[in-house]
XYZ file of C-alpha atoms in Angstrom:
610
model
C -28.476 -10.131 -4.758
C -29.514 -9.696 -1.124
C -26.709 -8.858 1.286
C -26.034 -11.653 3.820
C -27.043 -10.859 7.397
C -24.348 -9.689 9.777
C -23.140 -12.029 12.516
C -22.044 -9.922 15.470
C -21.470 -13.019 17.594
C -18.836 -14.426 15.264
C -17.601 -11.055 14.037
C -18.143 -8.494 16.815
C -15.991 -5.839 15.115
C -17.216 -6.007 11.510
C -20.266 -8.295 11.428
C -18.912 -9.944 8.290
C -18.606 -13.626 7.453
C -17.292 -15.589 4.491
C -20.701 -15.157 2.862
C -20.114 -11.396 2.727
C -16.806 -11.906 0.936
C -18.387 -14.225 -1.647
C -21.282 -11.833 -2.106
C -18.928 -8.886 -2.590
C -16.781 -10.776 -5.110
C -19.862 -11.717 -7.131
C -21.210 -8.180 -6.998
C -17.917 -6.704 -8.231
C -17.696 -9.260 -11.047
C -21.272 -8.815 -12.176
C -20.792 -5.057 -12.275
C -18.024 -5.238 -14.905
C -19.915 -7.511 -17.300
C -21.678 -4.725 -19.220
C -18.266 -3.317 -20.128
C -16.838 -6.428 -21.764
C -16.257 -6.612 -25.512
C -18.746 -8.769 -27.486
C -16.716 -11.967 -27.017
C -15.184 -10.958 -23.693
C -11.546 -10.510 -24.714
C -11.322 -6.991 -23.291
C -13.100 -5.269 -20.436
C -12.964 -1.543 -21.088
C -14.214 0.151 -17.959
C -15.345 3.778 -17.999
C -13.031 6.314 -16.479
C -11.809 9.897 -16.627
C -8.813 9.100 -18.856
C -6.822 6.170 -20.235
C -3.530 5.125 -18.708
C -0.302 6.013 -20.452
C -0.389 2.546 -22.066
C -3.603 3.324 -23.958
C -7.157 2.056 -24.096
C -6.364 -1.421 -25.454
C -3.923 -2.096 -22.647
C -6.537 -0.800 -20.210
C -9.042 -3.265 -21.665
C -6.593 -6.103 -21.075
C -6.042 -4.845 -17.554
C -9.785 -4.846 -16.913
C -9.937 -8.446 -18.101
C -6.851 -9.701 -16.249
C -7.503 -8.183 -12.849
C -11.166 -9.094 -12.696
C -10.241 -12.590 -13.912
C -7.993 -12.911 -10.868
C -10.974 -12.040 -8.677
C -13.117 -14.608 -10.478
C -10.380 -17.214 -10.051
C -10.159 -16.647 -6.309
C -13.941 -16.754 -6.020
C -14.311 -20.052 -7.914
C -11.163 -21.755 -6.612
C -12.257 -20.904 -3.084
C -15.580 -22.632 -3.770
C -13.736 -25.693 -5.146
C -15.096 -25.087 -8.610
C -18.645 -24.069 -7.747
C -19.527 -21.178 -10.033
C -23.221 -20.260 -9.738
C -22.831 -17.072 -11.771
C -20.824 -18.641 -14.594
C -17.795 -16.417 -14.094
C -15.252 -18.838 -15.559
C -17.240 -19.514 -18.720
C -17.085 -15.829 -19.562
C -13.355 -15.603 -18.910
C -12.708 -18.782 -20.901
C -14.424 -17.157 -23.867
C -12.362 -14.030 -23.315
C -9.112 -15.987 -23.250
C -9.963 -17.485 -26.635
C -11.036 -14.156 -28.125
C -8.118 -12.124 -26.800
C -5.424 -14.515 -28.015
C -6.902 -15.429 -31.399
C -5.144 -12.551 -33.218
C -3.107 -10.698 -30.574
C -1.712 -7.355 -31.575
C -4.482 -6.499 -34.010
C -6.521 -3.305 -33.521
C -9.908 -5.025 -33.372
C -12.552 -5.254 -30.687
C -11.141 -8.314 -28.900
C -7.395 -8.779 -29.364
C -4.889 -8.405 -26.572
C -1.815 -6.251 -27.100
C 1.517 -8.006 -27.504
C 4.103 -7.666 -24.757
C 6.668 -6.585 -27.314
C 4.508 -3.557 -28.107
C 2.945 -2.822 -24.702
C 5.064 -3.513 -21.675
C 2.060 -3.109 -19.344
C 0.907 -6.424 -20.796
C 3.725 -8.048 -18.811
C 2.026 -6.904 -15.606
C -1.340 -8.250 -16.690
C 0.165 -11.570 -17.767
C 0.824 -12.330 -14.101
C -2.835 -11.956 -13.115
C -3.901 -14.102 -16.067
C -1.320 -16.785 -15.261
C -2.188 -16.798 -11.576
C -5.890 -17.016 -12.378
C -5.220 -19.970 -14.680
C -3.070 -21.682 -12.066
C -5.731 -21.324 -9.383
C -8.550 -22.587 -11.612
C -6.675 -25.126 -13.714
C -9.104 -28.078 -13.163
C -12.145 -25.969 -14.015
C -10.808 -23.780 -16.824
C -7.411 -24.553 -18.372
C -7.888 -28.291 -18.478
C -11.230 -27.790 -20.250
C -9.982 -25.425 -22.948
C -9.415 -26.865 -26.403
C -5.827 -27.499 -27.443
C -5.740 -24.617 -29.907
C -6.811 -22.067 -27.322
C -4.347 -23.438 -24.775
C -1.549 -23.088 -27.321
C -2.517 -19.515 -28.152
C -2.734 -18.501 -24.511
C 0.644 -20.100 -23.787
C 2.204 -18.377 -26.780
C 0.904 -15.022 -25.570
C 2.289 -15.664 -22.054
C 5.740 -16.871 -23.077
C 7.352 -13.434 -23.652
C 6.858 -12.739 -19.944
C 9.660 -15.236 -19.326
C 12.193 -12.710 -20.618
C 14.059 -10.221 -18.417
C 11.837 -7.688 -16.710
C 11.558 -4.378 -18.589
C 11.345 -2.567 -15.228
C 13.873 -3.185 -12.468
C 11.589 -3.487 -9.463
C 8.745 -5.768 -8.353
C 8.018 -6.405 -12.067
C 10.512 -9.291 -11.932
C 7.857 -11.196 -10.012
C 5.429 -11.129 -12.937
C 7.766 -13.396 -14.875
C 8.011 -15.635 -11.817
C 4.228 -15.915 -11.660
C 3.880 -16.746 -15.347
C 6.711 -19.259 -15.022
C 4.963 -20.999 -12.142
C 1.821 -21.553 -14.178
C 3.687 -22.719 -17.284
C 5.660 -25.209 -15.206
C 2.416 -26.628 -13.830
C 0.935 -26.771 -17.323
C 4.007 -28.496 -18.794
C 4.843 -25.659 -21.187
C 8.515 -24.697 -21.770
C 9.328 -26.021 -18.296
C 13.100 -25.588 -18.473
C 12.791 -22.016 -19.654
C 10.151 -21.317 -17.027
C 12.370 -22.740 -14.275
C 15.245 -20.523 -15.403
C 12.960 -17.472 -15.296
C 11.812 -18.335 -11.799
C 15.383 -18.646 -10.566
C 16.476 -15.413 -12.256
C 13.511 -13.457 -10.927
C 13.950 -14.586 -7.350
C 17.682 -13.878 -7.510
C 17.061 -10.283 -8.602
C 14.489 -9.608 -5.904
C 16.876 -11.105 -3.342
C 19.141 -8.109 -3.914
C 16.467 -5.880 -2.379
C 15.772 -7.860 0.776
C 17.088 -5.732 3.640
C 16.005 -7.900 6.557
C 13.296 -7.990 9.231
C 10.647 -8.764 6.608
C 11.245 -5.698 4.420
C 12.196 -5.367 0.774
C 12.980 -2.195 -1.106
C 10.978 -2.005 -4.313
C 14.097 -1.630 -6.444
C 17.335 0.240 -5.820
C 15.663 3.295 -4.324
C 14.647 2.625 -0.703
C 10.986 2.552 -1.681
C 9.113 0.992 1.233
C 5.359 0.861 0.886
C 2.417 -1.499 0.369
C 4.226 -3.195 -2.515
C 5.959 -5.185 0.213
C 2.641 -6.780 1.114
C 0.766 -7.006 -2.174
C 3.750 -7.906 -4.427
C 7.183 -8.545 -2.948
C 5.968 -11.081 -0.385
C 2.812 -12.168 -2.167
C 4.217 -13.594 -5.384
C 7.196 -15.604 -4.042
C 5.295 -17.075 -1.094
C 2.188 -17.887 -3.128
C 4.337 -19.432 -5.875
C 6.115 -21.617 -3.317
C 2.793 -22.626 -1.771
C 1.117 -23.517 -5.054
C 4.209 -25.392 -6.255
C 4.461 -27.325 -2.994
C 8.104 -26.241 -2.870
C 9.095 -26.677 0.761
C 12.584 -25.223 0.314
C 11.236 -22.006 -1.180
C 8.530 -21.752 1.446
C 11.092 -22.245 4.207
C 13.031 -19.296 2.757
C 10.219 -16.855 2.076
C 7.660 -17.871 4.693
C 9.612 -16.605 7.720
C 10.177 -13.314 5.926
C 6.426 -12.978 5.451
C 5.867 -13.730 9.130
C 8.350 -11.018 10.111
C 6.749 -8.524 7.752
C 3.255 -9.223 9.033
C 4.363 -8.450 12.572
C 4.862 -4.885 11.302
C 2.191 -4.769 8.599
C -0.690 -5.542 10.962
C 0.186 -2.414 12.933
C -0.553 -0.203 9.925
C -4.338 -0.766 10.135
C -6.675 1.618 11.927
C -9.443 0.354 14.161
C -11.795 1.596 11.431
C -10.160 -0.806 8.942
C -8.088 1.678 6.947
C -4.480 0.903 6.102
C -2.058 3.813 6.303
C -2.041 5.516 2.876
C 1.609 5.905 1.947
C 3.616 5.104 -1.165
C 2.028 4.629 -4.574
C -0.768 2.650 -6.250
C -3.056 3.328 -3.308
C -6.074 2.795 -5.558
C -5.539 -0.950 -4.888
C -7.047 -0.261 -1.470
C -7.906 -3.537 0.289
C -5.213 -5.438 -1.614
C -3.304 -4.576 1.569
C -5.159 -7.528 3.156
C -3.541 -10.022 0.757
C -0.419 -10.649 2.825
C -2.284 -11.339 6.098
C -4.496 -13.858 4.290
C -1.399 -15.423 2.699
C 0.262 -15.809 6.084
C -2.746 -17.748 7.325
C -2.936 -19.792 4.125
C 0.693 -20.903 4.444
C 1.036 -20.991 8.231
C 3.606 -18.204 8.254
C 1.897 -15.565 10.345
C 2.081 -14.097 13.839
C -1.661 -13.364 13.664
C -4.410 -15.519 15.095
C -7.116 -16.636 12.644
C -9.647 -14.304 14.234
C -7.301 -11.324 14.041
C -6.574 -12.062 10.383
C -10.249 -11.988 9.453
C -10.863 -8.919 11.580
C -8.095 -7.076 9.700
C -9.227 -8.202 6.256
C -12.967 -7.737 6.759
C -12.365 -4.404 8.446
C -10.309 -3.192 5.497
C -12.806 -4.352 2.878
C -15.734 -2.829 4.750
C -13.844 0.412 5.321
C -13.653 1.119 1.616
C -17.012 -0.252 0.541
C -18.781 1.692 3.286
C -17.071 4.926 2.190
C -17.828 5.015 -1.509
C -15.042 2.999 -3.148
C -17.560 1.806 -5.757
C -19.705 4.117 -7.867
C -23.405 3.917 -8.709
C -22.623 1.149 -11.236
C -20.802 -0.935 -8.649
C -17.392 -0.235 -10.238
C -14.251 0.455 -8.219
C -13.152 4.029 -8.770
C -9.745 5.634 -9.189
C -9.248 6.869 -5.654
C -9.196 5.934 -1.993
C -12.738 6.360 -0.771
C -14.313 8.026 -3.783
C -12.450 9.252 -6.879
C -9.373 11.367 -6.184
C -7.412 12.231 -9.338
C -4.228 13.513 -7.614
C -3.774 10.062 -6.079
C -3.635 8.273 -9.423
C -0.354 7.486 -11.152
C -0.122 7.930 -14.918
C 0.284 4.176 -15.387
C -3.147 3.507 -13.871
C -6.257 3.163 -16.009
C -9.907 2.517 -15.151
C -9.262 -1.207 -14.614
C -6.276 -0.712 -12.329
C -8.207 -0.638 -9.028
C -9.179 -4.274 -9.556
C -5.798 -5.380 -8.287
C -7.729 -5.040 -5.048
C -8.756 -8.589 -6.010
C -5.640 -9.764 -4.189
C -7.399 -8.904 -0.956
C -9.791 -11.826 -1.621
C -6.997 -14.381 -1.189
C -8.696 -15.591 1.980
C -11.361 -17.298 -0.115
C -8.752 -20.002 -0.823
C -9.109 -21.040 2.816
C -11.875 -23.644 3.224
C -15.102 -22.533 4.896
C -14.322 -24.573 8.007
C -10.883 -22.982 8.493
C -10.504 -21.162 11.827
C -9.946 -17.920 9.905
C -13.622 -18.150 8.988
C -14.990 -19.853 12.120
C -13.065 -18.294 15.022
C -14.408 -15.092 16.569
C -12.788 -11.865 15.435
C -10.066 -10.459 17.654
C -8.979 -6.827 17.998
C -6.095 -5.326 16.047
C -2.920 -4.010 17.705
C -4.146 -0.429 17.229
C -7.162 -1.277 19.369
C -5.295 -3.052 22.164
C -2.525 -0.713 23.328
C -0.580 2.411 22.462
C 2.335 1.509 20.220
C 5.574 3.116 19.112
C 7.637 0.822 16.924
C 10.332 1.212 14.265
C 9.779 -0.918 11.168
C 12.972 -2.866 10.535
C 15.505 -1.173 8.247
C 13.017 1.216 6.630
C 13.419 4.360 8.697
C 9.666 4.228 9.329
C 8.213 4.582 12.829
C 4.635 3.521 13.531
C 2.640 5.220 16.293
C -0.867 4.163 17.298
C -3.242 4.967 20.141
C -5.800 2.566 21.552
C -8.184 5.278 22.763
C -9.090 6.192 19.179
C -7.554 3.335 17.152
C -5.710 5.835 14.959
C -2.391 4.927 13.305
C 0.372 7.320 12.273
C 3.511 6.500 10.285
C 6.602 8.713 10.566
C 8.912 8.598 7.565
C 12.646 8.925 8.014
C 13.915 6.725 5.230
C 11.378 5.606 2.641
C 11.975 7.252 -0.718
C 11.088 6.668 -4.321
C 12.996 7.025 -7.552
C 10.849 10.065 -8.434
C 11.323 11.865 -5.118
C 12.944 15.242 -5.611
C 12.562 14.985 -9.402
C 11.461 17.700 -11.815
C 7.853 17.511 -10.631
C 8.773 17.977 -6.992
C 8.363 15.680 -4.022
C 6.156 12.631 -4.390
C 3.383 13.119 -1.785
C 3.335 9.370 -1.125
C 6.975 9.237 -0.053
C 8.331 12.659 0.878
C 6.103 13.600 3.806
C 7.471 13.293 7.324
C 4.277 11.553 8.462
C 1.161 9.762 7.222
C -1.954 8.620 9.033
C -5.057 6.538 8.502
C -7.473 9.482 8.755
C -5.680 12.350 7.016
C -4.030 13.563 3.764
C -1.570 13.819 2.256
C -2.232 17.141 0.602
C -1.518 17.720 -3.082
C 0.133 20.540 -5.015
C -0.418 23.417 -5.392
C -1.669 23.340 -1.794
C 1.028 23.530 0.894
C 2.463 20.155 1.877
C 1.246 18.745 5.154
C 3.749 17.263 7.641
C 6.613 19.089 5.980
C 9.533 21.205 7.103
C 10.558 23.754 4.516
C 12.890 26.639 3.914
C 10.925 29.401 2.220
C 12.130 31.471 -0.741
C 11.414 35.229 -0.833
C 8.290 34.543 -2.908
C 7.063 31.996 -0.357
C 7.983 28.900 -2.398
C 8.707 25.995 -0.068
C 11.793 23.833 -0.473
C 11.405 20.155 -1.271
C 12.440 17.418 1.051
C 13.906 15.121 -1.584
C 15.468 11.780 -0.640
C 15.852 11.194 3.094
C 18.920 9.462 4.485
C 17.961 7.405 7.551
C 20.001 8.021 10.690
C 19.112 6.597 14.089
C 15.953 4.735 15.078
C 14.811 3.601 18.478
C 11.712 2.341 20.256
C 10.173 5.832 20.320
C 12.010 7.779 17.619
C 13.407 7.997 14.120
C 15.804 10.457 12.502
C 16.973 11.333 9.016
C 18.922 13.927 7.043
C 18.045 15.629 3.792
C 19.373 18.428 1.607
C 16.538 20.829 0.747
C 18.821 23.355 -0.978
C 22.393 23.186 -2.276
C 24.797 23.487 0.643
C 22.049 23.295 3.260
C 21.471 20.188 5.357
C 18.578 19.441 7.695
C 18.804 16.770 10.382
C 15.316 15.794 11.580
C 14.100 13.706 14.516
C 10.607 12.598 15.458
C 10.021 11.504 19.055
C 6.618 10.009 19.978
C 4.749 9.121 23.143
C 1.046 8.298 23.247
C -0.573 10.668 20.767
C 2.187 13.253 21.117
C 4.946 13.958 18.602
C 7.974 16.115 19.115
C 9.333 17.215 15.738
C 12.897 18.509 15.832
C 14.919 19.959 12.939
C 18.519 21.116 12.992
C 19.242 23.393 10.008
C 22.896 23.608 9.031
C 24.541 26.281 6.872
C 21.406 28.075 5.694
C 21.746 31.804 4.950
C 21.124 33.981 7.983
C 17.442 34.835 8.452
C 16.080 32.201 6.068
C 12.344 31.750 6.763
C 11.252 28.221 7.693
C 7.850 26.588 8.055
C 6.681 23.466 9.869
C 3.270 22.081 8.930
C 1.159 19.580 10.809
C -1.662 17.216 9.943
C -4.233 18.193 7.309
C -7.780 17.614 8.525
C -11.245 18.276 7.213
C -13.978 20.146 8.985
C -16.841 18.346 10.684
C -17.698 16.373 13.808
C -16.115 13.107 12.602
C -12.766 14.602 11.616
C -9.723 14.040 13.817
C -8.186 16.968 15.663
C -4.866 18.303 14.375
C -2.681 20.267 16.789
C 0.666 22.032 16.441
C 2.526 23.999 19.125
C 5.829 25.897 18.727
C 8.484 24.865 21.242
C 11.720 26.452 20.024
C 12.838 28.541 17.062
C 9.347 29.449 15.847
C 7.157 32.421 16.517
C 4.165 31.977 18.854
C 1.483 32.122 16.159
C -0.079 28.966 14.732
C -1.821 29.602 11.404
C -4.296 27.372 9.597
C -3.385 26.958 5.937
C -6.137 26.084 3.438
C -4.995 22.822 1.836
C -7.786 21.551 -0.403
C -9.093 18.048 -0.955
C -7.219 14.928 0.134
C -7.761 11.233 -0.509
C -9.977 11.199 2.578
C -12.517 13.474 0.928
C -13.271 16.844 -0.662
C -12.135 20.284 0.434
C -11.984 22.216 2.617
C -9.138 21.023 4.796
C -6.889 23.049 7.054
C -3.284 22.365 8.015
C -1.666 24.071 11.010
C 1.702 25.742 10.469
C 4.326 27.584 12.491
C 7.034 29.862 11.127
C 10.525 30.945 12.135
C 13.885 32.125 10.800
C 17.365 30.658 10.893
C 19.952 32.264 13.137
C 23.588 31.491 12.501
C 25.044 28.413 10.802
C 23.208 26.040 13.176
C 19.517 26.638 13.916
C 17.310 24.420 16.043
C 13.557 24.201 15.584
C 11.136 22.113 17.644
C 7.366 21.775 17.757
C 4.825 19.507 19.406
C 2.203 17.963 17.147
C -0.762 15.696 17.652
C -3.430 13.994 15.588
C -6.212 12.426 17.596
C -9.718 11.092 17.325
C -10.350 11.668 21.020
C -13.089 14.172 21.829
C -11.998 17.483 23.371
C -8.288 16.647 23.600
C -5.932 18.636 25.772
C -3.906 21.188 23.789
C -0.565 20.130 22.343
C 1.252 22.475 24.704
C 0.128 20.300 27.606
C 1.624 17.122 26.134
C 5.229 17.745 27.155
C 7.713 20.080 28.784
C 10.884 20.486 26.731
C 14.170 21.812 28.111
C 16.991 22.598 25.689
C 20.601 22.589 26.873
C 23.351 24.872 25.629
C 24.689 21.978 23.581
C 21.348 21.649 21.808
C 20.124 18.466 23.477
C 16.410 18.278 24.242
C 15.172 16.862 27.554
C 11.501 15.924 27.337
C 9.079 15.269 30.172
C 5.806 13.893 28.820
C 2.441 14.660 30.396
C 2.450 11.334 32.274
C 5.908 11.822 33.782
C 7.825 9.692 31.278
C 11.128 11.186 30.170
C 13.150 11.143 26.958
C 16.198 12.859 25.521
C 17.119 13.888 21.990
C 20.786 14.539 21.323
C 21.642 17.228 18.793
C 22.534 16.396 16.196
C 22.413 12.624 15.676
C 25.458 11.426 13.786
C 25.076 10.040 10.310
C 25.685 10.518 6.615
C 25.259 14.037 5.300
C 24.528 13.574 1.624
C 21.451 11.786 0.210
């Protein structure tokens, strides 16, 4: 399959056109074919280990998620299917549902036995809904009945109290269209949307459950499923409710993409990669977007190219368990070899017709390319910082947590760091944590951050409190300007002389790596050390992370440091980025390198217990 030629007139940033998207979809689908079972009911992709749900569930996952990609490819072509994708998935539907639950080469697991099957039912139902004229309507009655029977258990209450409620919604939407158990399906849709409503916190942001988990699940699940369901159902009332929320979210989400196409890696399930482009496509599809058509395609094509150009597929053409290449520490236990194919959601733009302005208008630059930005993200406690000179995006975390944060296995690297960026870490245990403030035990063990309680946010700052040790509270503030960051920590009630450590950005060696800087301002010693921190999702070891050290003095100890991550060549040292004056009361008066001024009160008021 020859690669289509680039069009730098239409797409000056990426060179890509709709033909590249169709070509990529076909290439990904053709690559999984050798791994299908004889009749296509399961697609068992090779990988380093099965998920915690087992190999049969993984085979269903491989089928369901690649079927969604095939559905978007064929539905976007209005049924044209030159590679016969749908015929293969039709055969697989029949084979997988003929004797579900049996331990043979084809049968799908039952939802009653394997709850992961509930997740995969949504991709199957959505694929069937998108391709109904070309697949479902052409199946024989017996196969339709068997597929419907297998899907029906998804209409029950969600076994997991988070975005999983939307899988039942998605199955319900298809069954309503197909005329199967319509009253029950309608009740499931209402119940699912009502539960997710409890987690909508405003300004376009949902928490993924009762745990202040803010991450890419907002874009590739919590907005995607309700808005797409409303669109496919032609339900104007639902679209009027959820569409404006999507628009508000996209005004933030678009700012999380680097000029090189990378989304900020934070949260979990990052192996879905360019699924982060699903919500921008959906905004264009439904008309609920602040983005121009050319900016939407620039974001989506840039993200897809970013990963494909950096080794997201292996020598067989299969998506790997990682970010660029494979990276085992990134992978959750629930993910198997087929899990990365939820990246299929990023192909939602194929539902737009070829003559839509999203495909025909020239690409436009992203916010990270146009101007320096400092912007809090709604109620999340997140602060985005980007710089136009290098197109790099940083995300400062003062309020996004996860149910596992601070648990028996320690902080979750995807949620507990103070900062994330498009061209760095995070680091993984047992290496020291990047972008972390820790109290150190006598043996050098660093304290965890645990859940962060958001305090104040403003146009250039965010603050939070956490309890790293019993009886000890830390109030933290990040203040940003251009590429500069002032990181301030007030440590309350720690034992006298407790060692502390502030780490900066983890970066690799080499001419293309960004420059990580850290400079002690107050409370730390003058020495900046470079800690060896191993491989990150950006690539293999070695990486180095700067760190400064100090000790608490009295019941209230103030620590401050300047940090910077930049792609600019030969940047000025961090010490030159600001002058900081500290008053007797503990307030910080900051004069940035360009004369701008800011003030940080000490401490910000707020709750004291996570």
